[in-house]
Coordinates of C-alpha atoms in Angstrom, one line a residue:
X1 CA -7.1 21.5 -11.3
X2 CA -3.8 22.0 -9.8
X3 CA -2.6 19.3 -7.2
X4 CA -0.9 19.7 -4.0
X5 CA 2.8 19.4 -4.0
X6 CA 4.5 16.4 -2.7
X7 CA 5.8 15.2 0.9
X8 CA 8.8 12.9 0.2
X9 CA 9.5 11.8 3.2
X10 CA 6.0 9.7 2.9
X11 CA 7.3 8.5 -0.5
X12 CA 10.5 6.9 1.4
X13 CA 8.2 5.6 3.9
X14 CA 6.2 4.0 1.3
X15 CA 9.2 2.7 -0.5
X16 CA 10.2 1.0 2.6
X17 CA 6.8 -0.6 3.0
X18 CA 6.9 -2.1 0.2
X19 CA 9.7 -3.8 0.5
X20 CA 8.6 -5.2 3.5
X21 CA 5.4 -6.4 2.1
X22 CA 7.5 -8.0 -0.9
X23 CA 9.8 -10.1 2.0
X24 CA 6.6 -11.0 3.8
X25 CA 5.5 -13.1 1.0
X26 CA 8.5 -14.2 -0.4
X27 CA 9.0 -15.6 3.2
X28 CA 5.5 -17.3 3.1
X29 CA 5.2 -18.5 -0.9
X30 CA 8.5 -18.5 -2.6
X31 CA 11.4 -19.3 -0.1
X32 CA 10.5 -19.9 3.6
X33 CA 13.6 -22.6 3.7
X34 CA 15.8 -19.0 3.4
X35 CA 14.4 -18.6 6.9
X36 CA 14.6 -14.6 6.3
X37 CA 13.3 -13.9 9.9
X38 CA 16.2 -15.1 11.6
X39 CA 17.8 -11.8 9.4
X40 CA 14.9 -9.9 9.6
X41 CA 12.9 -10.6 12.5
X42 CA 10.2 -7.9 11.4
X43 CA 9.2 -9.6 8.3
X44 CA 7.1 -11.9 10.9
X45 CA 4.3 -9.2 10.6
X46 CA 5.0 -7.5 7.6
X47 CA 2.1 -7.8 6.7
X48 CA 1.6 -4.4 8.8
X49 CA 3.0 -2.2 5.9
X50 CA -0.2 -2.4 3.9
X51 CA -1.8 -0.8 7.3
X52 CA 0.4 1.9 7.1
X53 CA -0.2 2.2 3.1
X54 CA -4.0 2.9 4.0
X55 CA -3.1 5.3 6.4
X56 CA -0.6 7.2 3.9
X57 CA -3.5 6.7 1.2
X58 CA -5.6 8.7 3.3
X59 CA -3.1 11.2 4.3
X60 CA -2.3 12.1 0.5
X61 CA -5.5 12.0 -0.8
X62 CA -6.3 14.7 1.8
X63 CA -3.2 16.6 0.7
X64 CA -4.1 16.3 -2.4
X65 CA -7.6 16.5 -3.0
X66 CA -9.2 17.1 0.2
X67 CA -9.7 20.9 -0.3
X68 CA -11.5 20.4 -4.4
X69 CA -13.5 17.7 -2.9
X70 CA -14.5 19.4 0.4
X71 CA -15.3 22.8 -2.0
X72 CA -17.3 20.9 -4.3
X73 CA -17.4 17.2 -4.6
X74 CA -19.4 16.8 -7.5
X75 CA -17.6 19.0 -9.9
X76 CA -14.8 17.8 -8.9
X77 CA -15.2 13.9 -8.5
X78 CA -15.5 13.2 -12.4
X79 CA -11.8 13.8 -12.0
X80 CA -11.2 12.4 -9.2
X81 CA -12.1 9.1 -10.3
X82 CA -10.3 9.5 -13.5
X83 CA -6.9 10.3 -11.7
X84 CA -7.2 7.7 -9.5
X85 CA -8.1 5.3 -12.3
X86 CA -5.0 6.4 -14.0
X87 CA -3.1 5.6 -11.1
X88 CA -4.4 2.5 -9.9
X89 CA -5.8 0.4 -12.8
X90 CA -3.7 0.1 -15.6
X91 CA -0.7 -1.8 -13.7
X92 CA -3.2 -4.0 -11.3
X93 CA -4.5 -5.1 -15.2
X94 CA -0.9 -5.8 -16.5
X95 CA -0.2 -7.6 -13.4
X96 CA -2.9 -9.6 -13.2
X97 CA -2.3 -10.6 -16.7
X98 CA 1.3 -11.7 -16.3
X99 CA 0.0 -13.8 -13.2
X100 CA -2.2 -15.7 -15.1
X101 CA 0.1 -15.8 -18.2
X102 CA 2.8 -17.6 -16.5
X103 CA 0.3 -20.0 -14.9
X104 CA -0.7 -20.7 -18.2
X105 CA 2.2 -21.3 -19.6
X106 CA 4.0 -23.2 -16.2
X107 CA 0.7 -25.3 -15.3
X108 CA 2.0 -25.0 -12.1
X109 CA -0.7 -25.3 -9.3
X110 CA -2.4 -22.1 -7.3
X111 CA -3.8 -24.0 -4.7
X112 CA -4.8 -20.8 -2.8
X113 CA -6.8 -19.4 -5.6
X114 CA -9.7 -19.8 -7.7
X115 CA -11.7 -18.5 -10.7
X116 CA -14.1 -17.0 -8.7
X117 CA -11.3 -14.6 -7.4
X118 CA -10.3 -14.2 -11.0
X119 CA -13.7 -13.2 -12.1
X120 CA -13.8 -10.5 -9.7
X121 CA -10.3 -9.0 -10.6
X122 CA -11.4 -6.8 -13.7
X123 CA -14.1 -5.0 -11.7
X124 CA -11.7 -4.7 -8.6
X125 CA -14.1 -6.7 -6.2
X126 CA -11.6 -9.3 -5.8
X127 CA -11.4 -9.0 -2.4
X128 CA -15.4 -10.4 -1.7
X129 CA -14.0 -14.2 -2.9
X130 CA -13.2 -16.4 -0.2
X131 CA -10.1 -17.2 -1.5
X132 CA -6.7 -15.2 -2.2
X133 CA -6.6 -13.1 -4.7
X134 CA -4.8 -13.3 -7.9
X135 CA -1.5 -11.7 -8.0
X136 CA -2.3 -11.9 -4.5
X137 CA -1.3 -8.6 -2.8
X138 CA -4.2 -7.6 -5.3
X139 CA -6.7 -7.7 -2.7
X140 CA -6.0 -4.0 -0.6
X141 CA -6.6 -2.4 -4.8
X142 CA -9.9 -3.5 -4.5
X143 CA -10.4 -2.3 -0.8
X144 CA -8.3 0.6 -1.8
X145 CA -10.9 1.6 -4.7
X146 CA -14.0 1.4 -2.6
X147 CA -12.2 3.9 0.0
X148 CA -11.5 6.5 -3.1
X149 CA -15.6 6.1 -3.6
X150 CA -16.1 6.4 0.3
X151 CA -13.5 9.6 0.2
X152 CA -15.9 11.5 -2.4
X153 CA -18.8 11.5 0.3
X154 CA -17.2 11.6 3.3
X155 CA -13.8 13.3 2.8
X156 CA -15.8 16.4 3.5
X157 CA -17.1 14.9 7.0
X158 CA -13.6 13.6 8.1
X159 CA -11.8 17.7 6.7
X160 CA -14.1 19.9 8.3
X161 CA -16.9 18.1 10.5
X162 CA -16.9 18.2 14.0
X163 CA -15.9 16.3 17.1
X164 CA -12.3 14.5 14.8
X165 CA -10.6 13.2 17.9
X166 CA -14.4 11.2 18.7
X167 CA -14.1 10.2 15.4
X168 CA -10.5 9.1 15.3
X169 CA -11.4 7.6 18.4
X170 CA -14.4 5.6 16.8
X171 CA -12.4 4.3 14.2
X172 CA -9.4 3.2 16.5
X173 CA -12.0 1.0 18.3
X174 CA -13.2 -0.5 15.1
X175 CA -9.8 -1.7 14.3
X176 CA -8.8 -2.7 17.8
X177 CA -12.2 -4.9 17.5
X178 CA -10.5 -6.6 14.0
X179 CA -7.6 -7.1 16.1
X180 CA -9.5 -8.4 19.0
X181 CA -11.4 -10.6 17.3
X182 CA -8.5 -12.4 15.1
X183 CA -6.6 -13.2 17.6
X184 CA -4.9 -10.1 17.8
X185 CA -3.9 -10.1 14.1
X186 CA -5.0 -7.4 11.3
X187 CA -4.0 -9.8 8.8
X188 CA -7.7 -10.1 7.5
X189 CA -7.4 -9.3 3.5
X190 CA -10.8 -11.1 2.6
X191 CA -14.7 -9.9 2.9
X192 CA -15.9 -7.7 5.2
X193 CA -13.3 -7.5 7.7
X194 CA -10.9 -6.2 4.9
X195 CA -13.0 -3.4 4.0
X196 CA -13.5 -2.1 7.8
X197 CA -9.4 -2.2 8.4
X198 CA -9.3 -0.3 5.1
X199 CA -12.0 2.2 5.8
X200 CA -11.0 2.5 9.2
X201 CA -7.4 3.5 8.5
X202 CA -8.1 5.5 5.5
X203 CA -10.1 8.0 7.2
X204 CA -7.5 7.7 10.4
X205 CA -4.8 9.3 7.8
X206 CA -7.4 11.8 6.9
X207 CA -7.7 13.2 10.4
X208 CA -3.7 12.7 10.6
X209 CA -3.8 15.1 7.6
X210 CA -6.7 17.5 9.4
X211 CA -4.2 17.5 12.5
X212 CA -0.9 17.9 10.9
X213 CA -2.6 21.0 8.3
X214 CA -4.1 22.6 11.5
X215 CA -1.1 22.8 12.9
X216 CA -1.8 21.6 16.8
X217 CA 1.9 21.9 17.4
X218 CA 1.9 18.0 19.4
X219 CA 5.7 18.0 20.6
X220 CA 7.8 16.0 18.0
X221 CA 10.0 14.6 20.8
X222 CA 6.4 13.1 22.4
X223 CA 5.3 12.0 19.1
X224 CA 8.6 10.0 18.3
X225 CA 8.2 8.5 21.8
X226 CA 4.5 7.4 21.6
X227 CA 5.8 5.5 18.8
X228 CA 8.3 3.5 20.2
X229 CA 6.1 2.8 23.2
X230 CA 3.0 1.9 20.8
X231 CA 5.5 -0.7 19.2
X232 CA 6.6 -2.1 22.9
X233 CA 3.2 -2.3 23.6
X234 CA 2.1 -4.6 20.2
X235 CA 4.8 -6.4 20.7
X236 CA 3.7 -7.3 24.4
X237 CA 0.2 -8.0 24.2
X238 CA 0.5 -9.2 20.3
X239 CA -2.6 -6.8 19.0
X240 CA -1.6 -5.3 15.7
X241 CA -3.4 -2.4 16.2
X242 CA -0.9 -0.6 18.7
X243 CA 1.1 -0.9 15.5
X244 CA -1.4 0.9 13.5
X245 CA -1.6 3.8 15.8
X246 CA 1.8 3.7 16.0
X247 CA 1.9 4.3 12.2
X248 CA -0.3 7.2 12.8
X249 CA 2.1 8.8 15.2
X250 CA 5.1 8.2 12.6
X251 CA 3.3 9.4 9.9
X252 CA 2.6 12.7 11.5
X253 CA 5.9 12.8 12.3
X254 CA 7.5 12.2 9.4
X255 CA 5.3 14.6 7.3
X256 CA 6.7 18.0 9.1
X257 CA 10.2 15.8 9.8
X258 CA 13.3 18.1 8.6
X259 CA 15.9 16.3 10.9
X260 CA 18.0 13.4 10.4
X261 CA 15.2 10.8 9.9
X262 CA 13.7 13.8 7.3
X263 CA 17.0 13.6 5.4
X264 CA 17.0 10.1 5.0
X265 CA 13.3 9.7 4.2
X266 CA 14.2 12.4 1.3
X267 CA 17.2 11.1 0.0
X268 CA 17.4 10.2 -3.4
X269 CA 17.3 6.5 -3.4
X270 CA 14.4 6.1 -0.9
X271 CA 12.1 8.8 -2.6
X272 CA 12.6 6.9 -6.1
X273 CA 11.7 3.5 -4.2
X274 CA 8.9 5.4 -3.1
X275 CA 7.9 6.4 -6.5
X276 CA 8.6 2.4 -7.7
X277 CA 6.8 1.4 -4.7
X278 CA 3.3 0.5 -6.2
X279 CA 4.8 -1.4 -9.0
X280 CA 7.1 -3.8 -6.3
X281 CA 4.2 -4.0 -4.5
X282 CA 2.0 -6.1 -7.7
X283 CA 4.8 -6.9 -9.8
X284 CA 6.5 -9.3 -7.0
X285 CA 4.0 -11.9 -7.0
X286 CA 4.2 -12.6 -10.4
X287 CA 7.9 -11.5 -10.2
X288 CA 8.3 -14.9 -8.0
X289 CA 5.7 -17.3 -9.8
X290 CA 7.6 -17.1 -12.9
X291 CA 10.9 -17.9 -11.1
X292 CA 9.6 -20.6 -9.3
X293 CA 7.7 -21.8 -13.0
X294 CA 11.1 -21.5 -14.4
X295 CA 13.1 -23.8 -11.6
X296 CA 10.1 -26.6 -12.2
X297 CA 10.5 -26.3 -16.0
X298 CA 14.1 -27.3 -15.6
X299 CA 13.1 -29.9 -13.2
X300 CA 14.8 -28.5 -10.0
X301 CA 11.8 -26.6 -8.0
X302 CA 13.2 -24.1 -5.5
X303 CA 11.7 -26.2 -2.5
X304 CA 14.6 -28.3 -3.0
X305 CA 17.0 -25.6 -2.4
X306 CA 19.2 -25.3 0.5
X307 CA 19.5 -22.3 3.3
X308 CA 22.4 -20.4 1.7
X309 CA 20.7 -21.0 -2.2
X310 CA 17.7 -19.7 -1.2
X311 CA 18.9 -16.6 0.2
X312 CA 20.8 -16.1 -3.0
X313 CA 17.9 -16.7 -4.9
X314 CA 16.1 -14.6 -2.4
X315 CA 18.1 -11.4 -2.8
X316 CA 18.9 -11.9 -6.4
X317 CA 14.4 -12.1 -7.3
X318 CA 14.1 -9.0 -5.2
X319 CA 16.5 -6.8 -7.4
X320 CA 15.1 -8.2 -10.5
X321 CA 11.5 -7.0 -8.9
X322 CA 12.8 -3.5 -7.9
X323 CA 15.0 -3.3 -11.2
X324 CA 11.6 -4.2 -13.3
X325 CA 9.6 -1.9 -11.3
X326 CA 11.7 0.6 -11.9
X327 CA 11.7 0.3 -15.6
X328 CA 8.0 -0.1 -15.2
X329 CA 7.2 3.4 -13.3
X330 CA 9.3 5.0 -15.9
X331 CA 8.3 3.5 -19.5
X332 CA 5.0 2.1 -18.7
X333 CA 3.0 3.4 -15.5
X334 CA 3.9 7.1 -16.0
X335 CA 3.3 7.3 -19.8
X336 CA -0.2 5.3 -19.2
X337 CA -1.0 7.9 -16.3
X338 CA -0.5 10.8 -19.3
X339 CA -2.3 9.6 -21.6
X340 CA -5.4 9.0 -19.7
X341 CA -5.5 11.9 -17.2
X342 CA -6.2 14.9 -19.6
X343 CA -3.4 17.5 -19.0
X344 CA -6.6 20.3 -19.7
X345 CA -7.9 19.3 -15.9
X346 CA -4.6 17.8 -14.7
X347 CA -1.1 19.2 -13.8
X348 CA 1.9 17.3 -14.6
X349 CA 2.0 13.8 -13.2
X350 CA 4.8 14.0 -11.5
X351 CA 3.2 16.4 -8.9
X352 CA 1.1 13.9 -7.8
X353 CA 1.7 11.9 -4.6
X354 CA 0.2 8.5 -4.1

């Protein structure tokens, strides 16, 4: 089974996301006295970045897949689900793990989750308790999962069916309806509503894929400028799901981009956070638990930190979480990925996006 080659300017984007995701909730849980907003106003609705990581999940599993699945599904979804096991599972186990290890040893309290969550976590259904997940970001792997099962039925539908811009259309209404009914907000990582902004914007970067293979030739100048005007119009009417399309819109963009924006997607630094990305976005949570367990151990907890600490403290727990990702990607999550994808199916790992 030989795999698609990669698109690195949607590694750099997905670097980027997951940096924002990381200062989202070190905002909210570890440091909000650092008051990182008034730095980085965005971080607000950060939260955003895991739309646009469904949207480049459905993308590159297109890429990737979408033409052994579409051919024949189930020859080829035994493997499938082994990759994506590879990819997915063995670092949402560690971090899970190391979550509940340093609660063990802090005592520290969780107040936000429960055992029921915890329960769920080895069978990835996490995302059905009422409460938050552990190792919290958690909850889009379980989501995330159900959308690889959904892919393997209707990947073929989304590729080759007919009527994609009704389609597209359909699933834009579903998530302007989260939207609409949250107050505006697609911050909804719990239940039902969860799996519907998932499934809705997974198959959304499918049909990004379908248009951007098929080559409809949609001026890049008009793309770049329905994205800024998407944006202007979220930030207007405060419905997330402008911002979602807008994602769309800078995806397809991006993917064919060889300009300036290309070059800096590509470059060296953002394509490696890109390929770190999935291990800063699970290894921060626990990255910041055990920093906080460690300032209550020595009996100064980090609420009692001042502006200028806390932005110290801030910066300095986000370089230990990319530096420890980074060591991760390359000794743990890449080695784990080889030995349980068979290289007699698979090409090399490092051909593979996503």
């Amino acid at each position: 089974m030989n795999f698609a080659t990669r698109i690195p300017c949607l590694d750099g984007l997905r670097g980027i996301a997951a940096l924002a995701v990381l200062l989202y909730h070190f905002n909210i849980f570890f440091l909000p006295q650092a008051r990182v907003t008034e730095i980085v106003p965005f971080v607000k609705s950060a939260y955003l970045a895991v739309d646009l990581f469904f949207l480049l999940s459905g993308f590159v599993m297109a890429h990737v897949y979408g033409r052994l699945l579409s051919s024949n599904w189930r020859m080829h979804a035994p493997l499938f689900a082994r990759a994506r096991f590879a990819r997915i599972y063995p670092l949402f186990a560690i971090t899970t793990l190391a979550m509940a290890i340093v609660f063990a040893l802090s005592r520290m309290p969780l107040v936000l989750f429960s055992g029921h969550s915890l329960a769920l976590q080895p069978v990835l259904l996490q995302q059905w308790a009422s409460d938050l997940s552990w190792n919290y970001p958690s909850w889009s792997i379980s989501t995330e999962a159900e959308a690889y099962v959904y892919f393997v039925f209707c990947g073929y539908l989304l590729l080759t069916g007919k009527h994609p811009r009704l389609t597209a259309t359909g699933c834009i209404i579903i998530v302007a309806a989260l939207s609409i009914a949250n107050g505006g907000s697609l911050n909804t990582p719990v239940g039902i509503s969860a799996l519907l902004r998932t499934l809705a914007e997974f198959s959304l970067g499918v049909l990004l894929y379908r248009a951007h293979s098929a080559g409809l030739g949609f001026p890049r100048w008009l793309v770049a400028i329905l994205s800024v005007v998407l944006a202007g119009l979220a930030k207007i009417t405060h419905l997330d799901f402008f911002v979602v399309v807008g994602f769309g819109f800078l995806i397809y963009y991006c993917a064919s981009d060889t300009d300036r924006v290309g070059k800096v997607l590509n470059s060296r630094p953002l394509v490696a956070l890109g390929n770190w990305s999935y291990s800063i976005y699970l290894w921060h949570a626990p990255g910041h638990y055990a920093v906080m367990a460690a300032f209550a151990a020595i009996g100064y907890p980090v609420t009692q930190l001042g502006l200028t600490s806390s932005r110290v403290l801030m910066l300095t727990t986000t370089l230990a979480v990319v530096t420890l990702s980074a060591f991760h990607y390359r000794y743990v999550e890449t080695p784990s990925r080889r030995f349980l994808v068979s290289r007699r199916f698979f090409t090399a790992p490092s051909t593979i996006q996503g």
